[in-house]
């Protein structure tokens, strides 16, 4: 299991953003769904070792991220695209991705090839030498994805990765996700159920910091049969589970 | 990716990493600002704004040292946010390296600015002040965030100016003590050490 | 028993002023809530307490004295770096957060949006500074301070805070860099330090003033004997207000700020602000420094030169000491300090019949001074009740004298040592003269009898260039003086009553002295 979570809780003041979550997942793509404020991003940030949990246990890549040595090892094998991508506008796309490749300790000899591959995989090959300040929002998002995958991570975390991407890019990104999921554990937090349906083998639906549903997209779809609202079967499953959780 | 292979950075890659890190921290801009501080100190000395060794004479260089320390602290700001914080082991070294390199540049540039002129307390007190103020700046960066870390050195300087005028003699306001004072020196070392350790391990607050 | 259902109580809402309920007001309210000034200002308040408040509170509870530190620009100086830094930080906000285009794309002109953000920052800065000054004045009033509060220094301080804030905001907006805020704060602090140590005419425009260097006389009796001269305050307000207006205008001149008409209006505002500042600079160039303050001819009101009529309050007994009613509380101390002198000279021909307090003629007044004038003769005495040195070095510092003003005027020993000699020497000299050896001997003897030690007399003569002659040690003059001082008081008084006219006329020789 690449991600093992037991009774994980994260508080911000009096608010319990994540409230007693249990989760285990191995290689494959896991979709993290839920309404705004459900705790998806907080859970993702804990898995990204950026914030510590308030209580509970968390093991990533069979290591404890609470200890400095194992955390360092996890981070070398981790890719993370946060919801708010920070960037230095003066960097080119290559500078940006290369910087993260070096920080993630990609072997130096492999850095140019890894950077080029990552940039190509997100379709920014023709913009490789462009400054980040000149890119559109969607392109910036793709540059962010490139930095996340540049070290060929074993654990990959995407927070709203398709926000700002055009339909063609979204389709390509789903293909990329499926490809990455064959070797690594990919956790994708999103509002877009069609992304989940198209790319994820497993779905977790969060509501008020807890897991309201865990299963395959097909199981989620089944939960919506005869219930729920929405245009697509998965959307109906999503709204049915949420309605049940709220009742 | 082999773990062993990843741990050793080749020289070229290390240089590239350092270069990119420094660029992302706007170190070239910071160096330009520090050159400005050195020139300002030179002008202040040439225009005889600093006369003698008294409290008034110490205040002007202290302000310029605070400006330089603020630049070092502000340059600690992380523009990448959490993407960078979730990366490997080099980040603490890069943070410390850039902070100390800029501190060294401050000392060098201010010493060059004061070369051949009378600076109250001389280069030793300059080094002490820059180290202490930088330590305070780095602590502020860790506590308040890189971008507003200038508040720490500024507040300390304003209090220190008052302490100089009121002839306080406390080690934590090191400017009120002579250059060879052990207590003040120890305090400065502690502040710088705390700032450097905190910025290395925790980084500036986002 | 039947339960009575009470209607649910509506949540209590604070009524907002009308202006804050308009859309511009709501925008201002939002800006007020998120202004970075709000969390940086506590540092400025802390420094104000450390510096201005503590330094002021050790001065005597007289309005003239308690306004001295404020007049030196301390309150503005304490706030300046923080206000500039925070304002510059607020000015660069849109660029820093990448919201500049979002704001630009709204219907509200960019200039108006910037002015709202700036206004919010300035409101907090002004409010904090005003509260600090209000506490300082409030405590002073609660201590029963005599005299009248001075409001011009308060106005100058507030306009200075406004100008610093506006300039910082303009710097942050026009030069949005992470280094702008600290560098702007330090550059202005450096400039203030330098104007503080500059004695030039144009340095008078700075809100920070040092009594050591400035052409402005910082007298604690300002507003007591003559009205407080507002000329320099008005000039400073014009200068800094102009700078503030120009800075606010600069926020609207960029291409992104809107239509050409609006940008022209902003440019006109800049021009008006600069014109005001230049006018102030021209005015200050004509300024003349006087003991009562700086006179700017174009702004000067001749009525301000007329003394404020006051009925002096006097002590009882021979040669009463009379003080301006503002200093009523010091009458017992001043009377006690001068008692030995009063006893020695009372009733002598030509001796002062009264000691009236007047304003000190010098720019840097001594703790006390005196001269005899008029018929019948009256000793015009000046006392520095409110200030203990040319340069105030904070609560622990000492100026020219032995101690703080409060300590001095409440200690008999200090008064005897510090005040009595400064009055006794000119009074005795005026009474006896020092042209011949006999006069010198009697003067010395009389002063010794009053209680002025000969070694201190030597220092006084050297420092003040006092008119009294001074004999060398072991000379016949000194011996005669010591002999005269050793006489019983009644004998001495009787001899002086009989021979003072001859002594002054030079008709008595050293040998004829008792």
mmCIF file of N, CA, C and O in Angstrom, chain B residues 26 29 35 40 43 49 55 58 61-63 65 86 97-99 108 115 117 143 154 176-177 193 204:
data_model
loop_
_atom_site.group_PDB
_atom_site.id
_atom_site.type_symbol
_atom_site.label_atom_id
_atom_site.label_comp_id
_atom_site.label_asym_id
_atom_site.label_seq_id
_atom_site.Cartn_x
_atom_site.Cartn_y
_atom_site.Cartn_z
ATOM 1 N N UNK B 26 14.897 36.200 -6.220
ATOM 2 C CA UNK B 26 15.245 37.553 -6.688
ATOM 3 C C UNK B 26 16.570 38.030 -6.101
ATOM 4 O O UNK B 26 16.705 39.197 -5.725
ATOM 5 N N UNK B 29 18.174 41.041 -7.840
ATOM 6 C CA UNK B 29 17.555 42.297 -7.410
ATOM 7 C C UNK B 29 18.002 42.666 -6.007
ATOM 8 O O UNK B 29 18.259 43.829 -5.708
ATOM 9 N N UNK B 35 23.887 46.731 -3.129
ATOM 10 C CA UNK B 35 24.882 47.676 -3.675
ATOM 11 C C UNK B 35 24.414 49.098 -3.365
ATOM 12 O O UNK B 35 25.211 49.961 -2.965
ATOM 13 N N UNK B 40 24.833 54.058 -0.380
ATOM 14 C CA UNK B 40 24.204 54.978 0.578
ATOM 15 C C UNK B 40 25.135 55.203 1.773
ATOM 16 O O UNK B 40 25.307 56.334 2.232
ATOM 17 N N UNK B 43 27.932 57.461 0.725
ATOM 18 C CA UNK B 43 27.473 58.855 0.608
ATOM 19 C C UNK B 43 27.308 59.485 1.992
ATOM 20 O O UNK B 43 27.725 60.622 2.220
ATOM 21 N N UNK B 49 27.549 62.848 7.419
ATOM 22 C CA UNK B 49 26.322 62.666 8.202
ATOM 23 C C UNK B 49 26.625 61.871 9.465
ATOM 24 O O UNK B 49 25.799 61.809 10.361
ATOM 25 N N UNK B 55 25.981 58.345 20.092
ATOM 26 C CA UNK B 55 24.720 57.667 19.781
ATOM 27 C C UNK B 55 24.184 58.118 18.430
ATOM 28 O O UNK B 55 23.750 57.299 17.611
ATOM 29 N N UNK B 58 25.965 56.549 15.567
ATOM 30 C CA UNK B 58 25.709 55.117 15.378
ATOM 31 C C UNK B 58 24.369 54.852 14.696
ATOM 32 O O UNK B 58 24.176 53.816 14.068
ATOM 33 N N UNK B 61 24.389 54.577 10.407
ATOM 34 C CA UNK B 61 24.809 53.279 9.844
ATOM 35 C C UNK B 61 23.863 52.146 10.239
ATOM 36 O O UNK B 61 23.622 51.239 9.447
ATOM 37 N N UNK B 62 23.316 52.240 11.444
ATOM 38 C CA UNK B 62 22.397 51.181 11.894
ATOM 39 C C UNK B 62 21.186 51.089 10.966
ATOM 40 O O UNK B 62 20.732 49.990 10.630
ATOM 41 N N UNK B 63 20.681 52.243 10.554
ATOM 42 C CA UNK B 63 19.522 52.243 9.641
ATOM 43 C C UNK B 63 19.875 51.582 8.312
ATOM 44 O O UNK B 63 19.094 50.811 7.759
ATOM 45 N N UNK B 65 22.242 49.394 7.824
ATOM 46 C CA UNK B 65 22.411 47.955 8.080
ATOM 47 C C UNK B 65 21.045 47.268 8.173
ATOM 48 O O UNK B 65 20.866 46.143 7.704
ATOM 49 N N UNK B 86 7.239 20.534 -0.567
ATOM 50 C CA UNK B 86 7.092 19.082 -0.533
ATOM 51 C C UNK B 86 8.206 18.377 -1.315
ATOM 52 O O UNK B 86 8.045 17.227 -1.705
ATOM 53 N N UNK B 97 22.075 28.593 2.477
ATOM 54 C CA UNK B 97 23.143 29.095 1.603
ATOM 55 C C UNK B 97 22.826 30.473 1.076
ATOM 56 O O UNK B 97 23.675 31.377 1.142
ATOM 57 N N UNK B 98 21.603 30.658 0.586
ATOM 58 C CA UNK B 98 21.296 31.973 0.007
ATOM 59 C C UNK B 98 21.254 33.042 1.086
ATOM 60 O O UNK B 98 21.725 34.164 0.873
ATOM 61 N N UNK B 99 20.727 32.691 2.273
ATOM 62 C CA UNK B 99 20.671 33.681 3.361
ATOM 63 C C UNK B 99 22.090 34.080 3.793
ATOM 64 O O UNK B 99 22.388 35.266 3.945
ATOM 65 N N UNK B 108 30.317 42.543 3.052
ATOM 66 C CA UNK B 108 31.337 42.962 2.086
ATOM 67 C C UNK B 108 31.015 44.312 1.475
ATOM 68 O O UNK B 108 31.869 45.209 1.424
ATOM 69 N N UNK B 115 34.947 51.830 3.445
ATOM 70 C CA UNK B 115 36.422 51.750 3.338
ATOM 71 C C UNK B 115 37.044 53.140 3.317
ATOM 72 O O UNK B 115 36.578 54.033 2.607
ATOM 73 N N UNK B 117 36.943 55.394 5.406
ATOM 74 C CA UNK B 117 36.218 56.429 6.160
ATOM 75 C C UNK B 117 36.016 55.942 7.593
ATOM 76 O O UNK B 117 36.179 54.752 7.872
ATOM 77 N N UNK B 143 8.349 33.585 11.074
ATOM 78 C CA UNK B 143 7.138 33.805 11.870
ATOM 79 C C UNK B 143 6.038 34.526 11.087
ATOM 80 O O UNK B 143 4.864 34.209 11.231
ATOM 81 N N UNK B 154 13.191 46.322 11.124
ATOM 82 C CA UNK B 154 12.800 47.729 11.244
ATOM 83 C C UNK B 154 12.412 48.052 12.693
ATOM 84 O O UNK B 154 12.872 49.044 13.268
ATOM 85 N N UNK B 176 24.266 49.085 21.804
ATOM 86 C CA UNK B 176 24.573 49.916 22.966
ATOM 87 C C UNK B 176 25.822 49.405 23.691
ATOM 88 O O UNK B 176 26.256 50.020 24.656
ATOM 89 N N UNK B 177 26.351 48.285 23.235
ATOM 90 C CA UNK B 177 27.537 47.712 23.894
ATOM 91 C C UNK B 177 28.732 47.816 22.959
ATOM 92 O O UNK B 177 28.587 47.795 21.732
ATOM 93 N N UNK B 193 21.849 32.296 14.687
ATOM 94 C CA UNK B 193 21.748 30.833 14.653
ATOM 95 C C UNK B 193 20.277 30.409 14.636
ATOM 96 O O UNK B 193 19.872 29.557 13.831
ATOM 97 N N UNK B 204 10.432 30.103 5.160
ATOM 98 C CA UNK B 204 9.602 31.261 5.492
ATOM 99 C C UNK B 204 8.128 30.874 5.488
ATOM 100 O O UNK B 204 7.736 29.964 4.759
#
